[in-house]
mmCIF file of C-alpha atoms in Angstrom:
data_model
loop_
_atom_site.group_PDB
_atom_site.id
_atom_site.type_symbol
_atom_site.label_atom_id
_atom_site.label_comp_id
_atom_site.label_asym_id
_atom_site.label_seq_id
_atom_site.Cartn_x
_atom_site.Cartn_y
_atom_site.Cartn_z
ATOM 1 C CA MET S 1 103.241 106.337 125.879
ATOM 2 C CA SER S 2 101.292 109.375 124.862
ATOM 3 C CA ALA S 3 102.834 111.839 122.460
ATOM 4 C CA LEU S 4 101.609 114.492 124.900
ATOM 5 C CA GLN S 5 103.760 113.123 127.711
ATOM 6 C CA ARG S 6 107.288 113.223 128.926
ATOM 7 C CA THR S 7 108.717 110.293 130.777
ATOM 8 C CA ILE S 8 110.282 111.378 134.036
ATOM 9 C CA LEU S 9 112.316 108.872 136.025
ATOM 10 C CA VAL S 10 113.611 110.242 139.305
ATOM 11 C CA SER S 11 115.910 107.763 141.049
ATOM 12 C CA GLY S 12 113.477 105.007 140.113
ATOM 13 C CA LEU S 13 110.767 106.602 142.290
ATOM 14 C CA PHE S 14 108.211 107.746 139.739
ATOM 15 C CA LEU S 15 106.840 106.112 136.649
ATOM 16 C CA ILE S 16 105.432 108.912 134.575
ATOM 17 C CA VAL S 17 104.234 112.445 134.708
ATOM 18 C CA GLY S 18 101.759 113.596 132.092
ATOM 19 C CA THR S 19 102.936 116.945 130.831
ATOM 20 C CA PRO S 20 101.089 118.476 127.893
ATOM 21 C CA VAL S 21 103.424 119.764 125.211
ATOM 22 C CA SER S 22 102.614 122.134 122.413
ATOM 23 C CA VAL S 23 100.943 120.535 119.392
ATOM 24 C CA PHE S 24 99.908 121.933 116.079
ATOM 25 C CA ALA S 25 96.240 122.185 115.194
ATOM 26 C CA ALA S 26 94.803 119.644 112.789
ATOM 27 C CA SER S 27 94.206 122.500 110.341
ATOM 28 C CA ASP S 28 97.980 123.020 110.185
ATOM 29 C CA CYS S 29 98.521 119.595 108.618
ATOM 30 C CA ASP S 30 99.328 121.008 105.166
ATOM 31 C CA ALA S 31 102.128 123.173 106.540
ATOM 32 C CA ARG S 32 103.335 120.262 108.643
ATOM 33 C CA ALA S 33 103.318 117.986 105.599
ATOM 34 C CA ARG S 34 105.401 120.429 103.583
ATOM 35 C CA SER S 35 108.053 120.549 106.294
ATOM 36 C CA LEU S 36 108.139 116.747 106.590
ATOM 37 C CA GLU S 37 108.334 116.307 102.815
ATOM 38 C CA GLU S 38 111.627 118.180 102.642
ATOM 39 C CA ILE S 39 113.530 115.773 104.911
ATOM 40 C CA TYR S 40 113.712 112.825 102.471
ATOM 41 C CA ARG S 41 112.478 114.534 99.315
ATOM 42 C CA ARG S 42 115.811 114.464 97.453
ATOM 43 C CA ILE S 43 116.338 110.711 97.765
ATOM 44 C CA LEU S 44 112.828 109.637 96.740
ATOM 45 C CA PRO S 45 111.104 109.756 93.329
ATOM 46 C CA SER S 46 109.273 113.015 92.712
ATOM 47 C CA LYS S 47 106.545 111.338 90.663
ATOM 48 C CA PRO S 48 104.029 108.757 91.869
ATOM 49 C CA GLU S 49 105.185 105.159 91.556
ATOM 50 C CA LYS S 50 103.429 103.309 88.752
ATOM 51 C CA ASP S 51 102.604 100.170 90.774
ATOM 52 C CA ALA S 52 103.100 98.334 94.058
ATOM 53 C CA THR S 53 106.506 97.021 92.938
ATOM 54 C CA GLN S 54 107.855 100.534 92.482
ATOM 55 C CA ALA S 55 106.210 101.603 95.730
ATOM 56 C CA SER S 56 108.062 98.764 97.478
ATOM 57 C CA GLN S 57 111.319 99.985 95.987
ATOM 58 C CA SER S 58 110.729 103.531 97.203
ATOM 59 C CA LEU S 59 109.797 102.320 100.682
ATOM 60 C CA PHE S 60 112.978 100.252 100.851
ATOM 61 C CA ILE S 61 115.009 103.324 99.852
ATOM 62 C CA LEU S 62 113.289 105.236 102.650
ATOM 63 C CA LEU S 63 114.139 102.564 105.249
ATOM 64 C CA LYS S 64 117.705 102.291 103.982
ATOM 65 C CA GLN S 65 118.246 106.040 104.189
ATOM 66 C CA ALA S 66 116.713 106.227 107.668
ATOM 67 C CA VAL S 67 119.055 103.493 108.891
ATOM 68 C CA SER S 68 122.156 104.928 107.183
ATOM 69 C CA ARG S 69 121.421 108.341 108.690
ATOM 70 C CA LYS S 70 121.112 106.646 112.104
ATOM 71 C CA ARG S 71 117.510 107.762 112.518
ATOM 72 C CA ILE S 72 116.414 104.201 113.304
ATOM 73 C CA PRO S 73 118.328 100.959 114.040
ATOM 74 C CA GLY S 74 116.015 99.118 111.663
ATOM 75 C CA GLY S 75 112.436 98.796 110.564
ATOM 76 C CA THR S 76 109.838 96.775 108.693
ATOM 77 C CA ILE S 77 106.926 97.841 106.485
ATOM 78 C CA SER S 78 103.901 96.005 105.107
ATOM 79 C CA PHE S 79 101.269 97.425 102.768
ATOM 80 C CA ALA S 80 98.578 96.207 100.415
ATOM 81 C CA GLU S 81 95.621 97.236 98.307
ATOM 82 C CA GLY S 82 92.281 95.444 98.485
ATOM 83 C CA SER S 83 92.664 91.680 98.506
ATOM 84 C CA GLY S 84 96.040 91.819 96.791
ATOM 85 C CA ALA S 85 99.224 90.289 98.160
ATOM 86 C CA VAL S 86 100.781 91.936 101.184
ATOM 87 C CA ASN S 87 104.067 93.594 100.299
ATOM 88 C CA TRP S 88 106.775 93.396 102.981
ATOM 89 C CA MET S 89 110.208 94.910 103.308
ATOM 90 C CA GLY S 90 112.706 95.392 106.109
ATOM 91 C CA HIS S 91 116.139 96.848 106.633
ATOM 92 C CA GLY S 92 118.586 97.360 109.463
ATOM 93 C CA THR S 93 119.290 95.553 112.708
ATOM 94 C CA LEU S 94 117.454 94.682 115.923
ATOM 95 C CA SER S 95 119.234 97.420 117.857
ATOM 96 C CA LYS S 96 121.965 100.008 117.428
ATOM 97 C CA SER S 97 124.481 97.608 119.032
ATOM 98 C CA SER S 98 123.321 94.423 117.256
ATOM 99 C CA SER S 99 124.444 92.960 113.943
ATOM 100 C CA ARG S 100 121.387 90.722 113.647
ATOM 101 C CA LYS S 101 119.198 91.761 110.730
ATOM 102 C CA VAL S 102 115.473 92.391 111.028
ATOM 103 C CA SER S 103 113.192 89.795 109.447
ATOM 104 C CA GLU S 104 109.505 89.112 108.820
ATOM 105 C CA THR S 105 109.203 87.591 112.302
ATOM 106 C CA THR S 106 110.981 90.389 114.193
ATOM 107 C CA LEU S 107 108.729 91.560 117.017
ATOM 108 C CA TYR S 108 108.352 95.293 117.587
ATOM 109 C CA ASP S 109 107.083 97.008 120.702
ATOM 110 C CA LEU S 110 103.853 98.576 119.415
ATOM 111 C CA ALA S 111 103.519 101.098 122.274
ATOM 112 C CA SER S 112 100.200 102.940 121.803
ATOM 113 C CA LEU S 113 99.121 100.825 118.838
ATOM 114 C CA THR S 114 98.149 98.493 121.707
ATOM 115 C CA LYS S 115 95.250 100.872 122.361
ATOM 116 C CA VAL S 116 93.481 100.118 119.092
ATOM 117 C CA VAL S 117 94.705 96.617 118.203
ATOM 118 C CA SER S 118 94.067 95.117 121.640
ATOM 119 C CA THR S 119 92.048 97.334 123.968
ATOM 120 C CA ALA S 120 89.531 99.103 121.717
ATOM 121 C CA THR S 121 88.948 95.927 119.721
ATOM 122 C CA SER S 122 88.356 94.006 122.977
ATOM 123 C CA ILE S 123 85.814 96.605 124.117
ATOM 124 C CA HIS S 124 83.887 96.341 120.848
ATOM 125 C CA LEU S 125 83.927 92.529 120.936
ATOM 126 C CA LEU S 126 82.542 92.615 124.478
ATOM 127 C CA LYS S 127 79.865 95.054 123.296
ATOM 128 C CA GLU S 128 78.862 92.598 120.568
ATOM 129 C CA GLN S 129 78.689 89.843 123.190
ATOM 130 C CA GLY S 130 76.210 91.987 125.148
ATOM 131 C CA LYS S 131 78.608 92.480 128.046
ATOM 132 C CA ILE S 132 79.462 96.170 127.581
ATOM 133 C CA ASP S 133 77.292 99.173 126.784
ATOM 134 C CA LEU S 134 79.351 101.982 125.249
ATOM 135 C CA ALA S 135 76.938 104.516 126.761
ATOM 136 C CA ALA S 136 77.508 103.096 130.251
ATOM 137 C CA THR S 137 79.955 104.782 132.593
ATOM 138 C CA VAL S 138 83.246 103.938 134.240
ATOM 139 C CA SER S 139 81.540 103.355 137.593
ATOM 140 C CA ASP S 140 79.111 100.875 136.002
ATOM 141 C CA TYR S 141 82.058 98.524 135.496
ATOM 142 C CA LEU S 142 84.541 99.836 138.091
ATOM 143 C CA PRO S 143 82.314 100.667 141.093
ATOM 144 C CA GLU S 144 85.257 101.929 143.143
ATOM 145 C CA PHE S 145 85.211 105.018 140.868
ATOM 146 C CA ARG S 146 81.560 105.820 141.741
ATOM 147 C CA ASN S 147 82.302 108.891 143.871
ATOM 148 C CA THR S 148 85.143 110.215 141.732
ATOM 149 C CA GLY S 149 85.248 112.596 138.783
ATOM 150 C CA LEU S 150 85.841 109.667 136.448
ATOM 151 C CA GLY S 151 82.813 107.699 137.663
ATOM 152 C CA PRO S 152 80.189 109.237 135.333
ATOM 153 C CA VAL S 153 82.451 109.301 132.235
ATOM 154 C CA PRO S 154 80.966 107.192 129.389
ATOM 155 C CA ILE S 155 83.029 104.333 127.958
ATOM 156 C CA SER S 156 82.565 105.911 124.510
ATOM 157 C CA SER S 157 84.231 109.121 125.725
ATOM 158 C CA LEU S 158 87.259 107.205 127.021
ATOM 159 C CA LEU S 159 87.592 105.463 123.653
ATOM 160 C CA ARG S 160 87.741 108.865 121.913
ATOM 161 C CA HIS S 161 90.068 110.464 124.505
ATOM 162 C CA ARG S 162 87.259 112.814 125.507
ATOM 163 C CA GLY S 163 86.766 111.571 129.049
ATOM 164 C CA GLY S 164 88.597 114.304 130.935
ATOM 165 C CA THR S 165 91.391 111.979 132.027
ATOM 166 C CA VAL S 166 94.883 113.223 132.830
ATOM 167 C CA ASP S 167 98.079 111.234 133.238
ATOM 168 C CA ILE S 168 99.524 110.929 136.716
ATOM 169 C CA ALA S 169 102.703 110.296 138.688
ATOM 170 C CA VAL S 170 102.825 106.907 140.365
ATOM 171 C CA PRO S 171 105.316 105.440 142.849
ATOM 172 C CA ARG S 172 107.103 102.432 141.356
ATOM 173 C CA THR S 173 108.004 99.254 143.206
ATOM 174 C CA ALA S 174 109.347 95.880 142.114
ATOM 175 C CA ASP S 175 105.890 94.317 142.569
ATOM 176 C CA PRO S 176 103.516 94.671 139.568
ATOM 177 C CA GLY S 177 100.494 94.032 141.786
ATOM 178 C CA VAL S 178 101.451 96.847 144.136
ATOM 179 C CA ASN S 179 102.125 99.128 141.156
ATOM 180 C CA ARG S 180 98.657 98.461 139.747
ATOM 181 C CA ARG S 181 96.972 99.174 143.066
ATOM 182 C CA ASN S 182 98.997 102.371 143.536
ATOM 183 C CA TYR S 183 98.207 103.525 139.995
ATOM 184 C CA PHE S 184 94.447 103.102 140.333
ATOM 185 C CA ALA S 185 94.419 104.629 143.820
ATOM 186 C CA GLU S 186 96.184 107.707 142.442
ATOM 187 C CA LEU S 187 93.941 107.754 139.355
ATOM 188 C CA LYS S 188 90.847 107.918 141.565
ATOM 189 C CA LYS S 189 92.273 110.977 143.301
ATOM 190 C CA LYS S 190 94.014 112.863 140.478
ATOM 191 C CA GLY S 191 93.064 111.289 137.146
ATOM 192 C CA PHE S 192 90.277 113.734 136.284
ATOM 193 C CA SER S 193 90.917 117.437 135.830
ATOM 194 C CA PRO S 194 88.033 119.709 134.833
ATOM 195 C CA PRO S 195 87.716 122.325 133.526
ATOM 196 C CA LEU S 196 91.138 122.140 131.844
ATOM 197 C CA PHE S 197 90.402 118.710 130.382
ATOM 198 C CA SER S 198 86.649 118.363 130.838
ATOM 199 C CA THR S 199 84.547 115.518 129.492
ATOM 200 C CA GLY S 200 83.858 116.083 125.798
ATOM 201 C CA ASN S 201 87.114 117.913 125.071
ATOM 202 C CA PHE S 202 89.920 116.052 123.326
ATOM 203 C CA HIS S 203 92.941 115.280 125.477
ATOM 204 C CA TYR S 204 95.051 112.254 124.569
ATOM 205 C CA THR S 205 96.113 110.234 127.620
ATOM 206 C CA ASP S 206 97.355 106.787 128.512
ATOM 207 C CA ALA S 207 95.099 106.846 131.579
ATOM 208 C CA ALA S 208 91.945 106.511 129.446
ATOM 209 C CA TYR S 209 93.123 103.223 127.983
ATOM 210 C CA VAL S 210 94.558 101.907 131.245
ATOM 211 C CA LEU S 211 91.001 102.316 132.544
ATOM 212 C CA LEU S 212 89.544 100.622 129.475
ATOM 213 C CA GLY S 213 91.952 97.736 129.904
ATOM 214 C CA GLU S 214 90.722 97.311 133.475
ATOM 215 C CA VAL S 215 87.127 97.360 132.195
ATOM 216 C CA VAL S 216 87.967 94.540 129.772
ATOM 217 C CA GLU S 217 89.440 92.477 132.593
ATOM 218 C CA ARG S 218 86.530 93.024 134.977
ATOM 219 C CA VAL S 219 83.866 92.272 132.382
ATOM 220 C CA SER S 220 85.589 89.291 130.738
ATOM 221 C CA GLY S 221 86.973 87.820 133.943
ATOM 222 C CA GLN S 222 90.359 87.416 132.236
ATOM 223 C CA PRO S 223 93.620 89.353 132.066
ATOM 224 C CA ILE S 224 93.477 91.474 128.932
ATOM 225 C CA ASN S 225 96.423 89.634 127.391
ATOM 226 C CA ASP S 226 94.577 86.308 127.714
ATOM 227 C CA PHE S 227 91.328 87.779 126.372
ATOM 228 C CA ALA S 228 93.070 89.380 123.388
ATOM 229 C CA GLU S 229 95.005 86.199 122.611
ATOM 230 C CA ALA S 230 91.854 84.070 122.572
ATOM 231 C CA GLN S 231 89.436 86.564 121.028
ATOM 232 C CA ILE S 232 91.605 88.626 118.623
ATOM 233 C CA PHE S 233 95.055 87.298 117.783
ATOM 234 C CA GLY S 234 94.057 83.637 117.540
ATOM 235 C CA PRO S 235 90.987 84.108 115.323
ATOM 236 C CA LEU S 236 92.822 86.563 113.034
ATOM 237 C CA GLY S 237 95.857 84.272 112.668
ATOM 238 C CA MET S 238 98.171 86.861 114.254
ATOM 239 C CA ARG S 239 100.409 84.104 115.593
ATOM 240 C CA HIS S 240 103.396 86.298 116.458
ATOM 241 C CA THR S 241 101.398 88.962 118.316
ATOM 242 C CA ARG S 242 101.574 88.880 122.101
ATOM 243 C CA PHE S 243 102.154 90.640 125.364
ATOM 244 C CA LYS S 244 105.254 89.635 127.380
ATOM 245 C CA PRO S 245 107.282 87.898 124.639
ATOM 246 C CA GLY S 246 109.397 85.030 125.971
ATOM 247 C CA GLN S 247 113.171 85.087 126.151
ATOM 248 C CA ASN S 248 113.363 83.025 122.963
ATOM 249 C CA SER S 249 111.441 85.647 120.986
ATOM 250 C CA VAL S 250 113.314 87.860 118.528
ATOM 251 C CA CYS S 251 112.523 91.477 119.420
ATOM 252 C CA SER S 252 113.914 94.840 118.468
ATOM 253 C CA ARG S 253 115.338 96.649 121.483
ATOM 254 C CA THR S 254 113.703 99.883 122.653
ATOM 255 C CA ILE S 255 115.651 100.562 125.866
ATOM 256 C CA ALA S 256 119.434 100.743 125.513
ATOM 257 C CA GLY S 257 121.318 98.549 127.961
ATOM 258 C CA THR S 258 118.455 96.105 128.541
ATOM 259 C CA ARG S 259 117.624 92.787 126.955
ATOM 260 C CA PRO S 260 115.171 92.866 124.045
ATOM 261 C CA CYS S 261 111.472 92.099 124.553
ATOM 262 C CA ILE S 262 111.116 94.440 127.547
ATOM 263 C CA VAL S 263 108.257 96.871 126.980
ATOM 264 C CA HIS S 264 109.326 100.509 126.765
ATOM 265 C CA ASP S 265 106.201 102.097 128.229
ATOM 266 C CA PRO S 266 106.740 102.688 131.973
ATOM 267 C CA ILE S 267 103.132 102.027 132.958
ATOM 268 C CA ALA S 268 102.961 98.683 131.158
ATOM 269 C CA ARG S 269 106.433 97.784 132.407
ATOM 270 C CA SER S 270 105.451 98.512 136.008
ATOM 271 C CA PHE S 271 102.326 96.351 135.580
ATOM 272 C CA GLY S 272 104.477 93.373 134.535
ATOM 273 C CA GLY S 273 104.250 94.000 130.788
ATOM 274 C CA VAL S 274 100.483 94.148 130.303
ATOM 275 C CA SER S 275 98.274 97.239 130.215
ATOM 276 C CA GLY S 276 95.445 98.708 128.207
ATOM 277 C CA ASN S 277 97.621 101.535 126.920
ATOM 278 C CA ALA S 278 100.746 99.630 125.830
ATOM 279 C CA GLY S 279 102.628 96.350 126.102
ATOM 280 C CA LEU S 280 101.756 94.570 122.854
ATOM 281 C CA PHE S 281 104.460 93.242 120.495
ATOM 282 C CA SER S 282 103.810 92.270 116.891
ATOM 283 C CA THR S 283 105.132 92.007 113.343
ATOM 284 C CA ALA S 284 104.311 93.968 110.213
ATOM 285 C CA ARG S 285 102.684 90.920 108.622
ATOM 286 C CA ASP S 286 100.479 90.240 111.646
ATOM 287 C CA LEU S 287 99.291 93.842 111.699
ATOM 288 C CA ALA S 288 98.525 93.547 107.980
ATOM 289 C CA LYS S 289 95.958 90.882 108.918
ATOM 290 C CA PHE S 290 94.362 93.250 111.413
ATOM 291 C CA ALA S 291 94.336 96.107 108.895
ATOM 292 C CA ARG S 292 92.785 93.952 106.191
ATOM 293 C CA MET S 293 90.021 92.848 108.574
ATOM 294 C CA ILE S 294 89.193 96.521 109.201
ATOM 295 C CA LEU S 295 89.221 97.272 105.448
ATOM 296 C CA ASP S 296 86.929 94.290 104.860
ATOM 297 C CA HIS S 297 84.282 95.680 107.224
ATOM 298 C CA GLY S 298 85.147 93.247 109.993
ATOM 299 C CA GLN S 299 85.452 90.128 107.846
ATOM 300 C CA ALA S 300 88.488 87.875 108.123
ATOM 301 C CA GLU S 301 89.724 84.539 106.826
ATOM 302 C CA ASP S 302 90.290 81.488 109.001
ATOM 303 C CA SER S 303 93.096 78.944 108.646
ATOM 304 C CA SER S 304 91.069 76.943 106.108
ATOM 305 C CA GLY S 305 90.455 79.979 103.924
ATOM 306 C CA GLN S 306 86.816 80.418 104.942
ATOM 307 C CA ARG S 307 85.519 83.947 105.412
ATOM 308 C CA PHE S 308 83.880 84.845 108.720
ATOM 309 C CA GLN S 309 82.563 87.975 110.434
ATOM 310 C CA PHE S 310 85.108 88.717 113.141
ATOM 311 C CA LEU S 311 83.782 92.170 114.037
ATOM 312 C CA SER S 312 80.487 93.718 112.988
ATOM 313 C CA GLN S 313 80.387 96.474 110.397
ATOM 314 C CA ASN S 314 78.843 98.731 113.032
ATOM 315 C CA SER S 315 81.793 98.203 115.346
ATOM 316 C CA VAL S 316 84.303 98.922 112.578
ATOM 317 C CA GLN S 317 82.348 102.075 111.752
ATOM 318 C CA ALA S 318 82.318 103.151 115.398
ATOM 319 C CA MET S 319 86.069 102.579 115.719
ATOM 320 C CA SER S 320 86.925 104.564 112.608
ATOM 321 C CA SER S 321 84.439 107.458 112.397
ATOM 322 C CA ASP S 322 83.396 110.536 114.373
ATOM 323 C CA PRO S 323 79.783 111.425 113.494
ATOM 324 C CA ALA S 324 79.956 114.646 115.507
ATOM 325 C CA HIS S 325 82.793 115.961 113.300
ATOM 326 C CA LEU S 326 84.398 117.623 116.288
ATOM 327 C CA GLU S 327 87.795 119.254 116.186
ATOM 328 C CA HIS S 328 90.578 116.658 116.572
ATOM 329 C CA ARG S 329 88.368 113.894 115.232
ATOM 330 C CA ARG S 330 88.813 110.385 116.601
ATOM 331 C CA GLY S 331 86.783 107.229 116.366
ATOM 332 C CA MET S 332 86.200 104.863 119.256
ATOM 333 C CA GLY S 333 89.686 103.476 118.735
ATOM 334 C CA PHE S 334 91.313 105.001 115.651
ATOM 335 C CA ASP S 335 92.714 108.470 115.128
ATOM 336 C CA ILE S 336 91.141 110.297 112.184
ATOM 337 C CA ASP S 337 92.175 113.936 112.199
ATOM 338 C CA SER S 338 93.821 114.805 115.504
ATOM 339 C CA PRO S 339 97.190 116.594 115.484
ATOM 340 C CA PHE S 340 98.897 113.184 115.556
ATOM 341 C CA ALA S 341 97.328 112.145 112.231
ATOM 342 C CA CYS S 342 99.227 114.567 110.009
ATOM 343 C CA ALA S 343 102.423 112.526 109.671
ATOM 344 C CA PRO S 344 101.252 108.908 109.247
ATOM 345 C CA ARG S 345 98.388 109.934 106.961
ATOM 346 C CA GLY S 346 100.759 111.229 104.271
ATOM 347 C CA ARG S 347 98.591 112.204 101.315
ATOM 348 C CA PHE S 348 95.766 109.824 102.165
ATOM 349 C CA PRO S 349 92.382 111.600 102.404
ATOM 350 C CA GLN S 350 91.038 112.862 105.720
ATOM 351 C CA SER S 351 88.547 110.015 105.739
ATOM 352 C CA SER S 352 91.444 107.625 106.388
ATOM 353 C CA PHE S 353 92.404 106.596 109.906
ATOM 354 C CA GLY S 354 95.011 104.812 111.988
ATOM 355 C CA HIS S 355 97.211 105.137 115.057
ATOM 356 C CA THR S 356 100.812 105.742 116.080
ATOM 357 C CA GLY S 357 103.074 104.396 118.820
ATOM 358 C CA TYR S 358 105.745 106.234 120.813
ATOM 359 C CA THR S 359 108.441 103.677 120.014
ATOM 360 C CA GLY S 360 108.302 104.568 116.305
ATOM 361 C CA THR S 361 105.344 102.561 115.008
ATOM 362 C CA SER S 362 102.248 103.389 113.000
ATOM 363 C CA LEU S 363 99.317 101.869 111.144
ATOM 364 C CA TRP S 364 97.221 103.779 108.617
ATOM 365 C CA ILE S 365 94.155 102.586 106.681
ATOM 366 C CA ASP S 366 92.296 104.213 103.778
ATOM 367 C CA PRO S 367 88.888 102.732 102.911
ATOM 368 C CA SER S 368 88.513 104.831 99.743
ATOM 369 C CA SER S 369 91.580 103.320 98.022
ATOM 370 C CA ARG S 370 91.394 100.112 100.108
ATOM 371 C CA ARG S 371 95.038 100.499 101.032
ATOM 372 C CA PHE S 372 96.897 100.290 104.310
ATOM 373 C CA ILE S 373 100.455 100.703 105.530
ATOM 374 C CA VAL S 374 102.171 99.345 108.642
ATOM 375 C CA LEU S 375 105.459 100.913 109.742
ATOM 376 C CA LEU S 376 107.348 99.341 112.648
ATOM 377 C CA THR S 377 110.624 100.744 113.989
ATOM 378 C CA ASN S 378 112.414 101.000 117.322
ATOM 379 C CA GLU S 379 113.412 104.607 116.742
ATOM 380 C CA VAL S 380 113.058 105.355 120.452
ATOM 381 C CA GLU S 381 116.233 103.350 121.222
ATOM 382 C CA ILE S 382 118.274 105.987 119.391
ATOM 383 C CA GLY S 383 116.283 108.880 120.813
ATOM 384 C CA LYS S 384 113.129 110.608 119.665
ATOM 385 C CA GLY S 385 113.995 112.091 116.287
ATOM 386 C CA PRO S 386 112.305 112.710 112.933
ATOM 387 C CA ILE S 387 110.156 109.566 112.863
ATOM 388 C CA ASP S 388 107.299 111.720 111.612
ATOM 389 C CA ALA S 389 109.211 112.375 108.388
ATOM 390 C CA ILE S 390 109.577 108.628 107.824
ATOM 391 C CA ARG S 391 105.902 108.109 108.615
ATOM 392 C CA TRP S 392 104.837 110.879 106.257
ATOM 393 C CA HIS S 393 106.897 109.697 103.292
ATOM 394 C CA ALA S 394 105.835 106.066 103.818
ATOM 395 C CA GLY S 395 102.170 107.089 103.885
ATOM 396 C CA ASN S 396 102.649 109.319 100.862
ATOM 397 C CA ILE S 397 104.289 106.568 98.805
ATOM 398 C CA VAL S 398 101.501 104.073 99.509
ATOM 399 C CA SER S 399 98.768 106.649 98.955
ATOM 400 C CA ARG S 400 100.005 107.799 95.555
ATOM 401 C CA TYR S 401 101.106 104.770 93.506
ATOM 402 C CA ARG S 402 98.890 104.027 90.544
#
């Protein structure tokens, strides 16, 4: 779910209404960082940690304090530098009412991290296979949008949240197929809103990536969960990462009063658990494999230890850079310097990039230091609170150790 949205459930009738809320400008990040620093400053070391071991200790203190203050039920973190060992830590329980401790295999609802890990990566893989042209338009792949405002929007603009999309209210039924049809019918009518959110201007929406997910399915001929499983998670060895975890999976809970492993995002939930904007579940160690592939310019390691080119360097560059240097910079997948980057970036340089998720998740990658950090929590089960302070301190700790 977008950080620019409010979920509105009215007697089960509507899924979501996109309501822009006030955000700070990217240039206000320093002031924002100072305010976030104060929240956990007194319980963390004031000086940079001397190595990864001390950084791990500080991160564990951060998780422990967040749990004891009832900011999160639990959480896991992974981080690494270069080709070094991945450091992992976790603390807390699967939910606020559970006594079961989190572990390395605990699945977290990634929320909008789905956009970059699954959907954007799928788009770039299909581009490399010669099946998608990033300069082509929505109507080139979804012809039913030909006579709508979204029809001429380039795929590249959707990837950067510059396609003029707006989020919409959709009737919800018990049938995922009906919900999908209703969503796209409404999107054709109301999903494009110039001049307020015209093509080329940054406006973060779920609708952009719901559309991209549909493009993946039309072009590949597969549901996006099947395509991502075969083309991304399998090759990268992300064996715990999946849409629609089974009942035997161990998941953190995001919706109080429900069983675990139910996706929090109302669009993905209404679609049966799979969408281009949300629905993916994963672990901190699995996401470390994805982050390391990005750091290694698209190279990964197979099960036998052999290196292979999973994604081209050009695709990684496109996902993580904004050559136009526009305000609220985003790559064709990753956030670089939008208002949402201030917290997870910590003190990493502005050339770093990543993404956040509404449930309390984030991934941040810095090519200059060759470091990354994955933070997974189910903070949303308690209620949206100061997750940005946790994100900021976690990013700061990993960015500063010697």
